[in-house]
CSV table of C-alpha atoms in Angstrom, one decimal:
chain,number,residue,atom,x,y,z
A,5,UNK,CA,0.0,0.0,0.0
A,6,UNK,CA,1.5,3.4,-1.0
A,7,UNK,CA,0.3,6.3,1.1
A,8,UNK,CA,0.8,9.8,-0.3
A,9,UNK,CA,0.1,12.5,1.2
A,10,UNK,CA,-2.2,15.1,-0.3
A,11,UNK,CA,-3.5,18.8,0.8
A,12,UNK,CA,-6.0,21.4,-0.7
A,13,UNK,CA,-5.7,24.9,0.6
A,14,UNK,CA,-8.9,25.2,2.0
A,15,UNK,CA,-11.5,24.3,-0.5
A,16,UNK,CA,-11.5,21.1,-2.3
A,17,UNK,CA,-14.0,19.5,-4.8
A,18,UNK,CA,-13.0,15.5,-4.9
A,19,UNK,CA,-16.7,13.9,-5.8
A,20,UNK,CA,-16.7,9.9,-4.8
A,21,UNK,CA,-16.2,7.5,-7.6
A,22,UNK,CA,-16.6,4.0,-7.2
A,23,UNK,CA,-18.3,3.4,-4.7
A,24,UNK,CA,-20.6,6.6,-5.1
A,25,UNK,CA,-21.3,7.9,-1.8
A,26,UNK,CA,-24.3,11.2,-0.8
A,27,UNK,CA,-21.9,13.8,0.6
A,28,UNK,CA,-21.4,17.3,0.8
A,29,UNK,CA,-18.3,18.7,-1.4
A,30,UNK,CA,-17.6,22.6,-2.3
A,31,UNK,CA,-18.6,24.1,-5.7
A,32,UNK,CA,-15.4,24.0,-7.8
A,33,UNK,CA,-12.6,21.8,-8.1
A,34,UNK,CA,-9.5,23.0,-7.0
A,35,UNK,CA,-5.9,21.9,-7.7
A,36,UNK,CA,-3.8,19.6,-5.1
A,37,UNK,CA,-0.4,19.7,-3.4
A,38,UNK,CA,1.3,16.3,-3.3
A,39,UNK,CA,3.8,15.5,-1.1
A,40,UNK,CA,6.3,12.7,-1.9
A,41,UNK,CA,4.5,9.4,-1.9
A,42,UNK,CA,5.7,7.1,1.0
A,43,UNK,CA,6.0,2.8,-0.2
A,44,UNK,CA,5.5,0.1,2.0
A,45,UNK,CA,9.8,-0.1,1.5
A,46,UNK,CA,10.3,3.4,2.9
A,47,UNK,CA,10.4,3.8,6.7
A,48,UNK,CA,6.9,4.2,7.8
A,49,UNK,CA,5.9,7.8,8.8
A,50,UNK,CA,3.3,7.1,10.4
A,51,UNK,CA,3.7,3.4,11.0
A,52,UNK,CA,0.5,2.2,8.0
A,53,UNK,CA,-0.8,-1.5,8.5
A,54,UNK,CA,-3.9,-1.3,6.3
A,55,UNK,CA,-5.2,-4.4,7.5
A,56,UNK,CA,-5.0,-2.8,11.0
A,57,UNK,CA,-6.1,0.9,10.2
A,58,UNK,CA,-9.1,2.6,11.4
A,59,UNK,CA,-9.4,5.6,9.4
A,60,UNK,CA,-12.3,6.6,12.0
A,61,UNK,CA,-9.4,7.6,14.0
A,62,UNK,CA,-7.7,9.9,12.0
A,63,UNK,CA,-7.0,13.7,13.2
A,64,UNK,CA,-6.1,16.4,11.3
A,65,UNK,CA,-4.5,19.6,13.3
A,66,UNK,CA,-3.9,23.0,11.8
A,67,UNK,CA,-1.4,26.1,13.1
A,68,UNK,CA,-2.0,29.8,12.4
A,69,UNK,CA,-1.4,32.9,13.8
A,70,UNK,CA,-4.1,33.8,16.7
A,71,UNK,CA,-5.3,36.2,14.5
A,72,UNK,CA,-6.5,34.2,12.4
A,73,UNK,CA,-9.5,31.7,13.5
A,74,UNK,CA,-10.5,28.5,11.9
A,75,UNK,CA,-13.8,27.8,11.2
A,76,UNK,CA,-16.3,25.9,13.3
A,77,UNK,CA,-17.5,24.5,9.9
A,78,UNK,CA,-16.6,23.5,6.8
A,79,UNK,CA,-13.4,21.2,7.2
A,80,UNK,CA,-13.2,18.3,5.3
A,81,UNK,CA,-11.5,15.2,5.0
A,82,UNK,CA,-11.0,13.5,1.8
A,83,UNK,CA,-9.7,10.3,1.4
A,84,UNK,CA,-8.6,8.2,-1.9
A,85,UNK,CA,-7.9,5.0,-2.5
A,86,UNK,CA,-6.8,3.3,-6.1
A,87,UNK,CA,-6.1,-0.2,-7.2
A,88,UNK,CA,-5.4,-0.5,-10.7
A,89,UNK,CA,-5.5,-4.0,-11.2
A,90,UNK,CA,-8.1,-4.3,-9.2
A,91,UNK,CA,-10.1,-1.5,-10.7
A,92,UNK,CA,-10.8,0.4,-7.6
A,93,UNK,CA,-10.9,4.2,-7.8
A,94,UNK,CA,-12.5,5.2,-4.6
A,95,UNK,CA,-12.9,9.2,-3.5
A,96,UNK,CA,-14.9,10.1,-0.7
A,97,UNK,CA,-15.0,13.0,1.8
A,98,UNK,CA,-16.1,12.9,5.7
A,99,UNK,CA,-16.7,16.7,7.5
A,100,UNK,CA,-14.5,16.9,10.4
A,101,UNK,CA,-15.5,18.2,13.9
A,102,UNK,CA,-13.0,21.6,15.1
A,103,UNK,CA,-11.7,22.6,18.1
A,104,UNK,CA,-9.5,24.9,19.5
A,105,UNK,CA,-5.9,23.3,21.6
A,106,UNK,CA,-5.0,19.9,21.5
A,107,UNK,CA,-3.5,17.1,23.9
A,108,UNK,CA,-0.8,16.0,21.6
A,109,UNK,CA,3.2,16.1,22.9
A,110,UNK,CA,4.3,16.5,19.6
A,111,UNK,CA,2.1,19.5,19.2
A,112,UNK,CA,3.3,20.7,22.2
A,113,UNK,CA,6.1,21.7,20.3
A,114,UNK,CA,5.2,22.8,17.8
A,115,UNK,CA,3.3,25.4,19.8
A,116,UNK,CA,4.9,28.9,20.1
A,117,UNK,CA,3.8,32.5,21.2
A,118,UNK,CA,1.6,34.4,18.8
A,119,UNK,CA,-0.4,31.0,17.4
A,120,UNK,CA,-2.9,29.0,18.0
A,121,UNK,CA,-3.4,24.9,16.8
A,122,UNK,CA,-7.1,24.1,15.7
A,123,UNK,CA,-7.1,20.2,15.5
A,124,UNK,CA,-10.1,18.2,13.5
A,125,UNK,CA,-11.3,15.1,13.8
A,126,UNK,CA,-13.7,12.3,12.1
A,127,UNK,CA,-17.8,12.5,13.5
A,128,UNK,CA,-19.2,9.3,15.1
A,129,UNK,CA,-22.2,9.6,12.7
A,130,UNK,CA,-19.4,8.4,9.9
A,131,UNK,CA,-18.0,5.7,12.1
A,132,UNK,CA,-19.8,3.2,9.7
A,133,UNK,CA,-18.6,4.3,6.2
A,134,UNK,CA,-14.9,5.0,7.6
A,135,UNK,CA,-15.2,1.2,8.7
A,136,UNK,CA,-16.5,0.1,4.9
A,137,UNK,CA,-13.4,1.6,3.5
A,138,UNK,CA,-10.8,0.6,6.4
A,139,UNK,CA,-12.7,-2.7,5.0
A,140,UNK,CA,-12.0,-2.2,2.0
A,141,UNK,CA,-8.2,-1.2,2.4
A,142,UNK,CA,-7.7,-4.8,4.4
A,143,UNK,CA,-9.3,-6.7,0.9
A,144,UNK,CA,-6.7,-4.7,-1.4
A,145,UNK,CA,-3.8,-5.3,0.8
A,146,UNK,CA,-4.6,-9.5,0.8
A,147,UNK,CA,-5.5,-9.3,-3.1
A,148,UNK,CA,-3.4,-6.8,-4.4
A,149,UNK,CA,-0.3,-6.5,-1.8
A,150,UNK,CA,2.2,-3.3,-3.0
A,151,UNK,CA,-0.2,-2.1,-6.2
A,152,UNK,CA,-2.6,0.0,-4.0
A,153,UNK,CA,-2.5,3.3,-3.3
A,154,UNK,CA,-4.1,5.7,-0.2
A,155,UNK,CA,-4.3,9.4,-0.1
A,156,UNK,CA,-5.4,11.9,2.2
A,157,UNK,CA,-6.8,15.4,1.4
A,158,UNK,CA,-8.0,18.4,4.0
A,159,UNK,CA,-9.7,21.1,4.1
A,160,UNK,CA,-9.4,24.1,6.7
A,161,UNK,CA,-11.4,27.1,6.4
A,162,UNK,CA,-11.1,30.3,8.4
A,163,UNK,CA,-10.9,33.6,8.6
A,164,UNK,CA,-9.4,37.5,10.0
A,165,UNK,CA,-10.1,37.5,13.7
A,166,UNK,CA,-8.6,41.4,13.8
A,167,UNK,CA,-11.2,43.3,11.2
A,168,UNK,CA,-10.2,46.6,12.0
A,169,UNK,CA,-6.8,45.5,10.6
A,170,UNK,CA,-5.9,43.6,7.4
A,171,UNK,CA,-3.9,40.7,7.5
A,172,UNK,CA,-0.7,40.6,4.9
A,173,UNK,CA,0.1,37.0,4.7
A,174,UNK,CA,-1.1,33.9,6.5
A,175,UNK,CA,1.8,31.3,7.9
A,176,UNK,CA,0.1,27.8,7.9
A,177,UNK,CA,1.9,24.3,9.1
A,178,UNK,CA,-0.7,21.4,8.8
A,179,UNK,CA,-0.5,18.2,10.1
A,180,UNK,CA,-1.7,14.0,10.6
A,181,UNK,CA,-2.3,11.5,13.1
A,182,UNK,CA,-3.4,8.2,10.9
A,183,UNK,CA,-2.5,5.8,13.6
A,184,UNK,CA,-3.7,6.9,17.2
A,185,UNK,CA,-0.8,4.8,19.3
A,186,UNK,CA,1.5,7.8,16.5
A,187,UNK,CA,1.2,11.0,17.6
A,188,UNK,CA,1.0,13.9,14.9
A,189,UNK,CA,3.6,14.6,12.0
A,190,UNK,CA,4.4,17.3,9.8
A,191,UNK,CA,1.6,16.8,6.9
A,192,UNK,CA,2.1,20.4,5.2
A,193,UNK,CA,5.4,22.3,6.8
A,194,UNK,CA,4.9,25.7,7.4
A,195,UNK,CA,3.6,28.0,4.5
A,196,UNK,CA,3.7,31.7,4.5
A,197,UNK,CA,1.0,32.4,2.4
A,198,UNK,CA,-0.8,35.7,0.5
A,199,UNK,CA,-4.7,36.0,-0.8
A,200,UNK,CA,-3.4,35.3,-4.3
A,201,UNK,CA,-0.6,32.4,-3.9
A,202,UNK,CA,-3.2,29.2,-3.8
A,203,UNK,CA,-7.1,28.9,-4.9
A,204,UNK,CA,-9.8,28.2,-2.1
A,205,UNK,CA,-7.6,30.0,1.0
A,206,UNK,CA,-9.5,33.7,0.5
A,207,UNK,CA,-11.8,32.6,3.5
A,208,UNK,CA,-8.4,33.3,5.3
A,209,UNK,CA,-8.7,37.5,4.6
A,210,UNK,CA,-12.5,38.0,5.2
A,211,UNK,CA,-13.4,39.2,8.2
A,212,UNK,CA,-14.8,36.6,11.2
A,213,UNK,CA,-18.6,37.2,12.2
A,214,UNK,CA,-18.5,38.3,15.3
């Protein structure tokens, strides 16, 4: 099973394919960041036994500068999964619960003055389908072993929490938990982005409503 790694600013439009599912996605598709896939021969980062995985405990974490907020809707995660031989092309996305802090020593860390880390995770209303497709994961790894591959995508809306300011750039790190006995990784280093530099992240300079 190769897992890469895959981000979307803040909006992304990945509609299931096989098996099509009834959920939520944004109007327009957007284009993807893609890390460097990881094999099953490269050192495992997280540690990935799909026949063990339970993507229902997956968490997502975002940090930003406190003023900026993160939505307390509107994050996404999207998860793909491919077997050519097999001819699986699976794309389905789950909306993720927010909150504000985390209990994570790694994030610890990765804490520092001036920011704040938002951290999402799966809904227990999805606990079902996120079973179906760990399911389905375990199947590809006993028919298929080394041909399949697993992707992750995110999104992580927010918005200006100063409005009587405006905001020049926006430094973003992301980062994944797929294993919960792991703690969180790096899944997007840090980012000093402006309004114009990726599609989906303008949410970033309007104005919270509050």
């Amino acid at each position: 099973m190769r897992l890469a790694l895959v981000v979307a600013a803040a909006a992304l439009l990945l509609a299931a394919c096989s098996p099509k599912t009834e959920t939520p996605a944004p109007e327009a598709p957007l284009p993807v960041e893609e890390t460097s896939p990881i094999t099953e021969t490269a050192p495992p980062a997280p540690a990935l036994d799909p026949t063990q995985l339970d993507l229902s405990k997956i968490a997502l974490a975002m940090r930003i500068p406190s003023t900026f907020r993160a939505y307390d809707e509107g994050a996404y995660l999207q998860i793909n999964v491919i077997s050519p031989r097999l001819a699986v092309d699976i794309a389905e996305t789950f909306p993720l619960e927010t909150s504000e802090g985390f209990d994570s020593q790694f994030l610890a860390t990765e804490n520092k003055d001036g920011f704040t880390i938002w951290t999402y995770a799966t809904r227990p209303e999805d606990a079902a389908r996120l079973a179906a497709l760990s399911a389905e994961l375990a199947r590809l790894k006993a028919e298929a072993p080394g041909e399949n591959e697993l992707s992750f995508g995110a999104v992580a809306p927010g918005c200006w929490n100063e409005p009587e300011q405006t905001p020049g750039s926006l430094a973003r790190t992301l980062y994944i938990r797929v294993v919960p006995e792991e703690d969180f990784q790096v899944f997007v280093p840090e980012q000093v982005l402006t309004a114009g530099d990726l599609p989906g992240i303008e949410s970033f300079w309007g104005a919270c409503n509050e």
